[in-house]
mmCIF file of C-alpha atoms in Angstrom:
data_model
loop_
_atom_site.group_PDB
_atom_site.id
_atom_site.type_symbol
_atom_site.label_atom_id
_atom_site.label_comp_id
_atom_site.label_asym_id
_atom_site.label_seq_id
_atom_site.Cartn_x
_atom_site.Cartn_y
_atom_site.Cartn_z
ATOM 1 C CA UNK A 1 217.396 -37.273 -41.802
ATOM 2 C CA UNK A 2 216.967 -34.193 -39.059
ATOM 3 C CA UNK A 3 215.133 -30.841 -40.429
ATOM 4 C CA UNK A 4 216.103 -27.858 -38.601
ATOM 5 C CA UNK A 5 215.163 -24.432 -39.352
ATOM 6 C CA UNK A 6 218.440 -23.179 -37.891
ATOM 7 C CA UNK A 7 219.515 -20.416 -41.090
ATOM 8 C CA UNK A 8 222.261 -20.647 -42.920
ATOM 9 C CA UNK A 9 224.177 -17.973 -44.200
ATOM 10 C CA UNK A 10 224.032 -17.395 -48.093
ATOM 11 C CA UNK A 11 224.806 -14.256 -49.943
ATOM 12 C CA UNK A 12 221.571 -13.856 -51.663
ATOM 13 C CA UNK A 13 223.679 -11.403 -53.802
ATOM 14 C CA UNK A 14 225.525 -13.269 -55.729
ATOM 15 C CA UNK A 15 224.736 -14.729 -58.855
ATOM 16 C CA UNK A 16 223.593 -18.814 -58.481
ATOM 17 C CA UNK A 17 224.265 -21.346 -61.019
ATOM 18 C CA UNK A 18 221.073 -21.635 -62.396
ATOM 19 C CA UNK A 19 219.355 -24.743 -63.802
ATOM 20 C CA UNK A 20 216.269 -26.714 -64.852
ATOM 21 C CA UNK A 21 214.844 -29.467 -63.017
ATOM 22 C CA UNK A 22 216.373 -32.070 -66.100
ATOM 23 C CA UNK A 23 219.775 -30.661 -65.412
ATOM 24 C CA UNK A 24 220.031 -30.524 -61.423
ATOM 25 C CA UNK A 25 222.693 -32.826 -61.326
ATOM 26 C CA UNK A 26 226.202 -30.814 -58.957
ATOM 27 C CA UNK A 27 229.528 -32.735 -58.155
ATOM 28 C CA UNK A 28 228.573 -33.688 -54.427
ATOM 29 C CA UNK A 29 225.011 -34.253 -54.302
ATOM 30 C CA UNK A 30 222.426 -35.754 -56.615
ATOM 31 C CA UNK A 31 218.857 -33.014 -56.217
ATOM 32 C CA UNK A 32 216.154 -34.238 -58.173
ATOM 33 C CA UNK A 33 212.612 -33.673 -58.549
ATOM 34 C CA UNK A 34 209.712 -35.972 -59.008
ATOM 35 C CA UNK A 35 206.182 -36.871 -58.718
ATOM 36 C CA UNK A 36 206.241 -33.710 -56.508
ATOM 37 C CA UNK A 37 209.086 -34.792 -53.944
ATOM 38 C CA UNK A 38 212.678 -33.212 -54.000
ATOM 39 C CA UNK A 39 215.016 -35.866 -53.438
ATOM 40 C CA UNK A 40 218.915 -36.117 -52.951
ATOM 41 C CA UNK A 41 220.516 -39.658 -54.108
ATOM 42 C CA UNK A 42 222.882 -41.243 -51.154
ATOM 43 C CA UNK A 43 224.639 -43.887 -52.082
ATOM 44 C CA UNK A 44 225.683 -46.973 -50.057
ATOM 45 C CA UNK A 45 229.070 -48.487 -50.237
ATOM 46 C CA UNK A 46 227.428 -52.248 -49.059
ATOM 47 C CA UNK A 47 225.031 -52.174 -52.270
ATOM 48 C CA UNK A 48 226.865 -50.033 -54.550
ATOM 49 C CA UNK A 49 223.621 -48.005 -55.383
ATOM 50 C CA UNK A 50 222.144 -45.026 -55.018
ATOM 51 C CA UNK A 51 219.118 -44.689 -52.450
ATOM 52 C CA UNK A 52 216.981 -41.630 -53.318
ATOM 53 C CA UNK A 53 215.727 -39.995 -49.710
ATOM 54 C CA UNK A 54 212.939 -37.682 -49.727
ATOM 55 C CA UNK A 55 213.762 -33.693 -48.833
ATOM 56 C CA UNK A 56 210.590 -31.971 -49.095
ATOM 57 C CA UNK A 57 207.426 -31.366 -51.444
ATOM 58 C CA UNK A 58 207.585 -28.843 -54.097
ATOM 59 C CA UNK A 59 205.208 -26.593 -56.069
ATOM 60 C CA UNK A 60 205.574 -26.358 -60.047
ATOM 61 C CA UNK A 61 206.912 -22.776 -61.761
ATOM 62 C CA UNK A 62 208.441 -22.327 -58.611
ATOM 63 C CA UNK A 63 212.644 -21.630 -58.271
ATOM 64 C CA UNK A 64 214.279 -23.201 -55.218
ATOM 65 C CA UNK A 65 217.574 -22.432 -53.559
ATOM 66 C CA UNK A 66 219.815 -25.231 -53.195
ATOM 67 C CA UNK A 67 222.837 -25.353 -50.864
ATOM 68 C CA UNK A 68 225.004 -28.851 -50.777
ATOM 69 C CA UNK A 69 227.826 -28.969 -47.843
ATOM 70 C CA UNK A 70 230.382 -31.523 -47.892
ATOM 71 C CA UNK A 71 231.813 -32.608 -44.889
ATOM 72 C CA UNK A 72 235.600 -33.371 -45.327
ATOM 73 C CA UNK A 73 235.771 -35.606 -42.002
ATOM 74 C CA UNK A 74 233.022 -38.000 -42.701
ATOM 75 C CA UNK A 75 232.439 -37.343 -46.420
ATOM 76 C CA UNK A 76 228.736 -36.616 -46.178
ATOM 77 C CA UNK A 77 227.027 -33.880 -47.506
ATOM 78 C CA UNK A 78 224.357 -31.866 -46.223
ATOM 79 C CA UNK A 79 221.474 -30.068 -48.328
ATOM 80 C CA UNK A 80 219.706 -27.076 -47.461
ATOM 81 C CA UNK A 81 216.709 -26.022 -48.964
ATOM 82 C CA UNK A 82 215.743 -22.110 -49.324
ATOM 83 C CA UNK A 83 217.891 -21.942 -46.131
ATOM 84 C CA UNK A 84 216.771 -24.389 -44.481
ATOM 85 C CA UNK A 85 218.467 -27.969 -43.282
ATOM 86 C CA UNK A 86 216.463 -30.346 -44.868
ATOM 87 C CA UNK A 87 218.918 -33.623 -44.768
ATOM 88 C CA UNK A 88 222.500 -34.553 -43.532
ATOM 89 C CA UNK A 89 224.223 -37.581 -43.766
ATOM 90 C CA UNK A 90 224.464 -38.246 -47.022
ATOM 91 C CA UNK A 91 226.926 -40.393 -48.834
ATOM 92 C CA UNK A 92 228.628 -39.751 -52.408
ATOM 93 C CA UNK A 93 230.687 -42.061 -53.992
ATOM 94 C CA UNK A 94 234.090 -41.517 -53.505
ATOM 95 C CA UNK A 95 235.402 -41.795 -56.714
ATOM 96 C CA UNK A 96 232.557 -38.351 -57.306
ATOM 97 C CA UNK A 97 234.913 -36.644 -54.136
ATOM 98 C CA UNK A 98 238.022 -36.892 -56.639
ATOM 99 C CA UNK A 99 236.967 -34.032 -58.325
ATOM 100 C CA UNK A 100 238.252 -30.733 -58.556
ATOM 101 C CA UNK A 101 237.280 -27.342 -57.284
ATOM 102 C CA UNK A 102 234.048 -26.395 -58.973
ATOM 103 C CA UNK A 103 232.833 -22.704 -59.421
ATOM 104 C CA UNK A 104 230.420 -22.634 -56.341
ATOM 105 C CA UNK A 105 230.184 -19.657 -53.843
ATOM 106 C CA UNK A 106 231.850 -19.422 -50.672
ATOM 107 C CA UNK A 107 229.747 -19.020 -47.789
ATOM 108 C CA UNK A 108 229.946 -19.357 -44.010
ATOM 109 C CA UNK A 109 227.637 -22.490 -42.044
ATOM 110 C CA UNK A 110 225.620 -21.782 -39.518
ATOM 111 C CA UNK A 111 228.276 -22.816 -36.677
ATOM 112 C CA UNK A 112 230.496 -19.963 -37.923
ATOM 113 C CA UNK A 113 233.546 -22.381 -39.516
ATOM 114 C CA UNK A 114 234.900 -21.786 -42.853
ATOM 115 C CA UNK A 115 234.376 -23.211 -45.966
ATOM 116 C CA UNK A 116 236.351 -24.554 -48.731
ATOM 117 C CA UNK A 117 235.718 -23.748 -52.477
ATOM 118 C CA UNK A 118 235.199 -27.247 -53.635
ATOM 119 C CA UNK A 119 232.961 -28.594 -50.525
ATOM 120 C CA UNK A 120 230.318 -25.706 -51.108
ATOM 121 C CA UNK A 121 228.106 -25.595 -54.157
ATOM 122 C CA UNK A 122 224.941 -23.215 -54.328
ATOM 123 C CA UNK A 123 222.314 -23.293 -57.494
ATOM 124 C CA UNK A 124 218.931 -22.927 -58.155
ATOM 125 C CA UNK A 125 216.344 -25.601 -59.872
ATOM 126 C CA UNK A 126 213.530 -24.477 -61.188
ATOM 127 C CA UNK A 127 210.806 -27.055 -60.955
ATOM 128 C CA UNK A 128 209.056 -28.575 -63.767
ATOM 129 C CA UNK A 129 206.478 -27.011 -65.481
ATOM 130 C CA UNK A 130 207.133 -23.131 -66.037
ATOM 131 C CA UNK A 131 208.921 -24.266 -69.428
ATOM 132 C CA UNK A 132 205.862 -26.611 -70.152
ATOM 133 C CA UNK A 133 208.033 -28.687 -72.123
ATOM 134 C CA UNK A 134 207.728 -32.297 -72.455
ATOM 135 C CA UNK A 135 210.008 -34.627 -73.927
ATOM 136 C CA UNK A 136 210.893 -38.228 -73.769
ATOM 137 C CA UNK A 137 214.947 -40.109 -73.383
ATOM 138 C CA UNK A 138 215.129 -43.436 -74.728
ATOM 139 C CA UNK A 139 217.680 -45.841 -75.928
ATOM 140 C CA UNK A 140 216.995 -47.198 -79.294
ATOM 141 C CA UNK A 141 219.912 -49.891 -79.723
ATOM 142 C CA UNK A 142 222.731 -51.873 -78.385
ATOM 143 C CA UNK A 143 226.170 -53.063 -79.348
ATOM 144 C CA UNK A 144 228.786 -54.951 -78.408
ATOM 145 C CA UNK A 145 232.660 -54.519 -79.306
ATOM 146 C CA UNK A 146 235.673 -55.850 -78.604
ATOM 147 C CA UNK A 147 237.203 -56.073 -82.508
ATOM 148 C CA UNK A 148 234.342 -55.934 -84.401
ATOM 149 C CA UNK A 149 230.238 -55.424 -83.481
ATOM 150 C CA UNK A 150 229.276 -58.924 -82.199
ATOM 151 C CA UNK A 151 227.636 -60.636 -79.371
ATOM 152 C CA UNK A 152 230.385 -63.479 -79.258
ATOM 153 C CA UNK A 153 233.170 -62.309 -76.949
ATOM 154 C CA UNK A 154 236.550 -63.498 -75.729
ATOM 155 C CA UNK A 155 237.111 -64.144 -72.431
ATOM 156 C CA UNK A 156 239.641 -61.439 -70.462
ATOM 157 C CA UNK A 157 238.978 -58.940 -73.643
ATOM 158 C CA UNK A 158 238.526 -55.211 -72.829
ATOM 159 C CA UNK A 159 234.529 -54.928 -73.878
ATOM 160 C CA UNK A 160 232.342 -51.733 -74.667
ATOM 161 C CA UNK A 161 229.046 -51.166 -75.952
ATOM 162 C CA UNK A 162 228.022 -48.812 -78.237
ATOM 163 C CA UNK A 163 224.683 -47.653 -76.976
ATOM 164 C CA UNK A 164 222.264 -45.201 -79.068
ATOM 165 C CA UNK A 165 220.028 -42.477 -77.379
ATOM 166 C CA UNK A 166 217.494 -40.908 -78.658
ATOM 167 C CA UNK A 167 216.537 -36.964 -76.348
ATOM 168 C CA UNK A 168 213.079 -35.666 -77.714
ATOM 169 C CA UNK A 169 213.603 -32.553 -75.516
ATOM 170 C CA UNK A 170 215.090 -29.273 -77.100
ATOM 171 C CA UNK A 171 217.673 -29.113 -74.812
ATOM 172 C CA UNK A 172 220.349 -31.004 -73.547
ATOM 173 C CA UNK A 173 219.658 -33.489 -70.658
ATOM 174 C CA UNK A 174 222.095 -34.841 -68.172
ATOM 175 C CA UNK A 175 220.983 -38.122 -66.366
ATOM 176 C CA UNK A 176 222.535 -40.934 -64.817
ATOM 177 C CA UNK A 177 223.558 -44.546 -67.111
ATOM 178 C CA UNK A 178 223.635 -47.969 -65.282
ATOM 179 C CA UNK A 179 225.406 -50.841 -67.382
ATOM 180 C CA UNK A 180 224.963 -54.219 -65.638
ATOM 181 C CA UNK A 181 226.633 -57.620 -66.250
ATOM 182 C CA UNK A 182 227.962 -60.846 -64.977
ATOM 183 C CA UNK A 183 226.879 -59.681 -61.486
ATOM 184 C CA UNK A 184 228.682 -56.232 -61.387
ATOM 185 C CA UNK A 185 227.169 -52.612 -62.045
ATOM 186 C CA UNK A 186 228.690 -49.504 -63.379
ATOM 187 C CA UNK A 187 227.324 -46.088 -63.305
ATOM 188 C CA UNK A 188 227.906 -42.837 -64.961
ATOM 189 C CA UNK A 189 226.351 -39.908 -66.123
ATOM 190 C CA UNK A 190 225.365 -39.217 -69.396
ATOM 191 C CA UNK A 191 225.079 -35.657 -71.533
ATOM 192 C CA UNK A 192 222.883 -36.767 -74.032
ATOM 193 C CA UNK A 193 221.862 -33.721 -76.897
ATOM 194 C CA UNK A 194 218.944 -33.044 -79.089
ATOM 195 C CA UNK A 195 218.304 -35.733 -81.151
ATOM 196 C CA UNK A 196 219.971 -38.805 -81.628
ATOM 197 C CA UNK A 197 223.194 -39.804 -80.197
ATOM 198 C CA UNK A 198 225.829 -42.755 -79.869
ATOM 199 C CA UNK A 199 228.422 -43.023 -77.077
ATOM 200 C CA UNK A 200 231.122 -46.047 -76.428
ATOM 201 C CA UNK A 201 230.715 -46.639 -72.936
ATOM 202 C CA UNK A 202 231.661 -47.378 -70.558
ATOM 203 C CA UNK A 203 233.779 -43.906 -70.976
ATOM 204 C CA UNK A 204 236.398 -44.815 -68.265
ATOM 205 C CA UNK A 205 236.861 -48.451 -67.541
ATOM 206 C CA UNK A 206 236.388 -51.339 -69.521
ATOM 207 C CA UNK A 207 233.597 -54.324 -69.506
ATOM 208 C CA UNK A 208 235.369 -58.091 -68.623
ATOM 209 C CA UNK A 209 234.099 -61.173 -68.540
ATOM 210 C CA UNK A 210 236.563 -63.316 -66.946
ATOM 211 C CA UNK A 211 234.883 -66.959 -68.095
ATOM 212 C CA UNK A 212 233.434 -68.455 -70.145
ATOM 213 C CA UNK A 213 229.829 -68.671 -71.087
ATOM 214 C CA UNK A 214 226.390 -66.647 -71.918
ATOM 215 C CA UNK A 215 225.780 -63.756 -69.997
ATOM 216 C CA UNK A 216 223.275 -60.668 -70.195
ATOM 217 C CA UNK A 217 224.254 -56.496 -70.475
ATOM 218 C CA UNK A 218 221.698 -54.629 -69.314
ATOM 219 C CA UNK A 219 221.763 -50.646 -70.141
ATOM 220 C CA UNK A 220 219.209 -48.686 -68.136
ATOM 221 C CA UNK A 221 219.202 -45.247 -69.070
ATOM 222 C CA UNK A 222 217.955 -42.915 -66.037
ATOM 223 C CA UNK A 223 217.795 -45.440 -63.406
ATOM 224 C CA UNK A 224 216.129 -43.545 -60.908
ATOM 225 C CA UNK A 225 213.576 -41.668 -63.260
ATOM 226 C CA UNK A 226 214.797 -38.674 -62.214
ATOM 227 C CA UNK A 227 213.579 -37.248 -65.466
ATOM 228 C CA UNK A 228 210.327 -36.723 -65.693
ATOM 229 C CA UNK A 229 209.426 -37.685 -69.528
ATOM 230 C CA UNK A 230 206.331 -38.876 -71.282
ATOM 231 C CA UNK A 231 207.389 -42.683 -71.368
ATOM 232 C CA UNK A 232 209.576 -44.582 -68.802
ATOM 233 C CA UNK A 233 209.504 -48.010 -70.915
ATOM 234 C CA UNK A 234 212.103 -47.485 -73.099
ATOM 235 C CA UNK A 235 214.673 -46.641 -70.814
ATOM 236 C CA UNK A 236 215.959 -50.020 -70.741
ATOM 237 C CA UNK A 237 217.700 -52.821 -73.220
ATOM 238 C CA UNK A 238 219.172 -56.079 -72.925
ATOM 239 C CA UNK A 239 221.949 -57.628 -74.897
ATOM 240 C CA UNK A 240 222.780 -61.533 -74.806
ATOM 241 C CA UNK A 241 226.503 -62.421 -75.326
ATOM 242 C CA UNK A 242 228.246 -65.273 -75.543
ATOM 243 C CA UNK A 243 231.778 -65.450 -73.955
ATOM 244 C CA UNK A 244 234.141 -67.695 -75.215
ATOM 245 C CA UNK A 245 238.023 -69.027 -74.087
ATOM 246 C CA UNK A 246 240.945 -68.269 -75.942
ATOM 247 C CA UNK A 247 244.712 -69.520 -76.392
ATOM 248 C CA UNK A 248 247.400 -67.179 -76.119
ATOM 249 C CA UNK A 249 248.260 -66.342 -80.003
ATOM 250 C CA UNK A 250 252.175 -67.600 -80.110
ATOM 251 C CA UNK A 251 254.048 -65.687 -82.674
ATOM 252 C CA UNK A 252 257.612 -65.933 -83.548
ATOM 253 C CA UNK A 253 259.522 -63.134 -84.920
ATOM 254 C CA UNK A 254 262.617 -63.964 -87.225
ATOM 255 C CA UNK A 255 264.023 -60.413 -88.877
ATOM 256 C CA UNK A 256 264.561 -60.994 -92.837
ATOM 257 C CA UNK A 257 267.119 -58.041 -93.918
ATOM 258 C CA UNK A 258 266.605 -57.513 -97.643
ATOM 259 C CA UNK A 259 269.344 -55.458 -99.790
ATOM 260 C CA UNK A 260 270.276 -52.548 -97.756
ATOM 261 C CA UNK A 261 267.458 -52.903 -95.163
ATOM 262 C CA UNK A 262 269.446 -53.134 -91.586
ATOM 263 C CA UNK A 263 268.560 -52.411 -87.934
ATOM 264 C CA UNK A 264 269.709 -53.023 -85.381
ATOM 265 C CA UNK A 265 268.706 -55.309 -82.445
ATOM 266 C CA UNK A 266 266.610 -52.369 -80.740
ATOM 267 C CA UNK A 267 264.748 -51.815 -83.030
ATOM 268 C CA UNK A 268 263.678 -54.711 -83.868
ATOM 269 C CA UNK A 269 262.922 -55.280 -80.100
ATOM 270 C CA UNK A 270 260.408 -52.205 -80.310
ATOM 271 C CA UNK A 271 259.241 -53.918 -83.598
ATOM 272 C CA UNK A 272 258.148 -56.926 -81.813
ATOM 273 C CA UNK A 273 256.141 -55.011 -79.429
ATOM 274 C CA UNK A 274 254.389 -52.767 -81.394
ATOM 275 C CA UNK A 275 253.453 -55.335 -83.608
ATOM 276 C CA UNK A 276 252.245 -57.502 -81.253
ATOM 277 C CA UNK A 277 250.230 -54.902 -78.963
ATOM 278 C CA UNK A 278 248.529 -54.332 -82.459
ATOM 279 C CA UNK A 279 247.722 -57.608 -83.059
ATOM 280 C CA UNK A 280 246.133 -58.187 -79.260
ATOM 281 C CA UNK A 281 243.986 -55.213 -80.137
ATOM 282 C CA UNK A 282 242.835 -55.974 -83.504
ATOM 283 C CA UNK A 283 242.511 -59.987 -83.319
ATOM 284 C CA UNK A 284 240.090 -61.909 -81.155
ATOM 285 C CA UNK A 285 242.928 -62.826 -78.461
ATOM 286 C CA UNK A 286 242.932 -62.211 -74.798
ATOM 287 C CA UNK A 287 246.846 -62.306 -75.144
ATOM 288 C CA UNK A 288 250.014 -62.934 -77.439
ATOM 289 C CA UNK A 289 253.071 -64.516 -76.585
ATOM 290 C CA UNK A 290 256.063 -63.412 -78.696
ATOM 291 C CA UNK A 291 259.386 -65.151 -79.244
ATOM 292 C CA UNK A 292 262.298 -63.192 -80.326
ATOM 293 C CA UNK A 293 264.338 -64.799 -83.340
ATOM 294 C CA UNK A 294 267.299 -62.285 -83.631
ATOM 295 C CA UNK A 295 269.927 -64.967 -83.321
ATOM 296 C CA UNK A 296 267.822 -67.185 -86.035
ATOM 297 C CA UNK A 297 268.014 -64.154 -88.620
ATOM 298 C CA UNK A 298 270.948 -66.429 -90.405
ATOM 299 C CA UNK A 299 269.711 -69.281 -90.878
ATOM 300 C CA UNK A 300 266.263 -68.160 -92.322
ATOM 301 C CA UNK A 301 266.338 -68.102 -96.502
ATOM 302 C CA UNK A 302 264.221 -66.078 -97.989
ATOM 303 C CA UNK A 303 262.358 -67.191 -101.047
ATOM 304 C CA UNK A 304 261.604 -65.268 -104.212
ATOM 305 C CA UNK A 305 258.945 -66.533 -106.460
ATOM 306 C CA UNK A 306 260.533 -67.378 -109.926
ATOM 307 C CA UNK A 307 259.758 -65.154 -113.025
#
């Protein structure tokens, strides 16, 4: 990644959006401090992971200027560091470039072209150590759910797990979540409060195991130990499930009309479906097939238990 000391032009003036070093995280690039390095995450479309690059050193107690540029023709971003270039090139992942505008400041680049709103975002990180906090992020337990809380799933089931955090810090930290299984990865971040928390996650998509048979989900809770805590072994769990086949659940649907209970063939129709997108949800079945008795309704007798 090229340095150049080439300036860039920043109105000092206005206010920055001002944060700690455990809450650096902006919508286009990923600025985080450790072990004394500033780094900015890149992330590679043939791995599907984030590659942390190295920026520059930094002093503790110290507040640094950062300036991320995205660049709408390749989608890369650029960082600058108390005005100066410290990396280009850098990747985000696209579904990250969906976002919308973000309050940032507006500023001009060095080669005099303008700027949009949403490519632009300016904020200062204060490096560890002024607050003299420490703190420690860990995960204390994990679920998982398709009806119920068990580690025997159906096959082609939407999946989650219910993950609990525990955040020792008195603040709120924001950090990255990595949920691995049956050879696929999904990432996210994470706000995770004072104390102890639960989430269902994943919080947009669903886990799916598409066969049969014992796999592992793996949680790892600030993947790239981008927050600096007091112990980075508990960051971690493992979960062993068991994935099992199912049969389509047949069901046939015969409408019984009792006294002066009538409807009609509609809704009926929207009966059957509601009923049996219920059932899919609620009973350990990757699918339901429905049949449609409407024209059996008259030869179905319905029996009374005797007094």
């Amino acid at each position: 990644m090229p340095v150049t000391d080439m300036p860039i032009s920043i109105d000092l003036a206005s206010d920055f959006e001002e944060k700690t070093d455990s809450e650096r995280w902006c919508p286009y690039a990923s600025i985080h401090f450790r072990n004394g390095v500033i780094y900015a995450a890149s992330y590679s479309s043939e791995t599907g992971l984030y590659e942390d690059i190295s920026l520059q050193r930094y002093e503790t107690s110290k507040w640094y200027n950062i300036t991320t540029i995205l660049d709408r023709t390749t989608l890369n971003f650029t960082v600058w560091i108390d005005n100066v270039q410290r990396g280009t090139g850098f990747q985000e992942h696209p579904n990250r470039l969906k976002m919308g505008p973000i309050n940032s400041i507006v500023i001009m680049c060095y080669s005099g072209g303008e700027a949009f709103y949403d490519d632009i975002m300016v904020f200062r990180v204060q490096a560890q150590g002024s607050h003299g906090e420490s703190g420690d992020i860990s995960i204390l337990g994990l679920k998982s759910v398709q009806v119920i809380y068990s580690d025997i799933l159906i096959a082609n089931k939407p999946t989650l797990v219910k993950v609990d955090f525990s955040n020792s810090f008195n603040r709120k930290i924001t950090t990255r979540l990595k949920i691995s299984y049956a050879e696929q990865s999904l990432t996210e971040m994470v706000e995770l409060p004072s104390g102890v928390t639960s989430l269902f996650l994943p919080s947009n998509t669903w886990i799916l195991f598409k066969n049969e048979g014992k796999y592992e989900i793996t949680v790892n809770l600030d993947p790239e130990n981008a927050v600096q805590e007091t112990n980075e072994n508990n960051n971690e769990v493992k979960l062993s499930v068991s994935v099992k086949e199912s049969r389509p659940l047949k069901i046939l649907y015969i409408p019984i009309e009792v006294g002066d209970d009538h409807y009609s063939k509609e809704q009926f129709e929207n009966f059957i479906k509601e009923s049996s997108e219920f059932i899919q949800d609620v009973y350990p079945v990757s699918s339901v097939i429905t049949y449609n008795g409407w024209e059996s309704k008259q030869k179905v007798t319905l029996w009374v238990p005797g007094i």
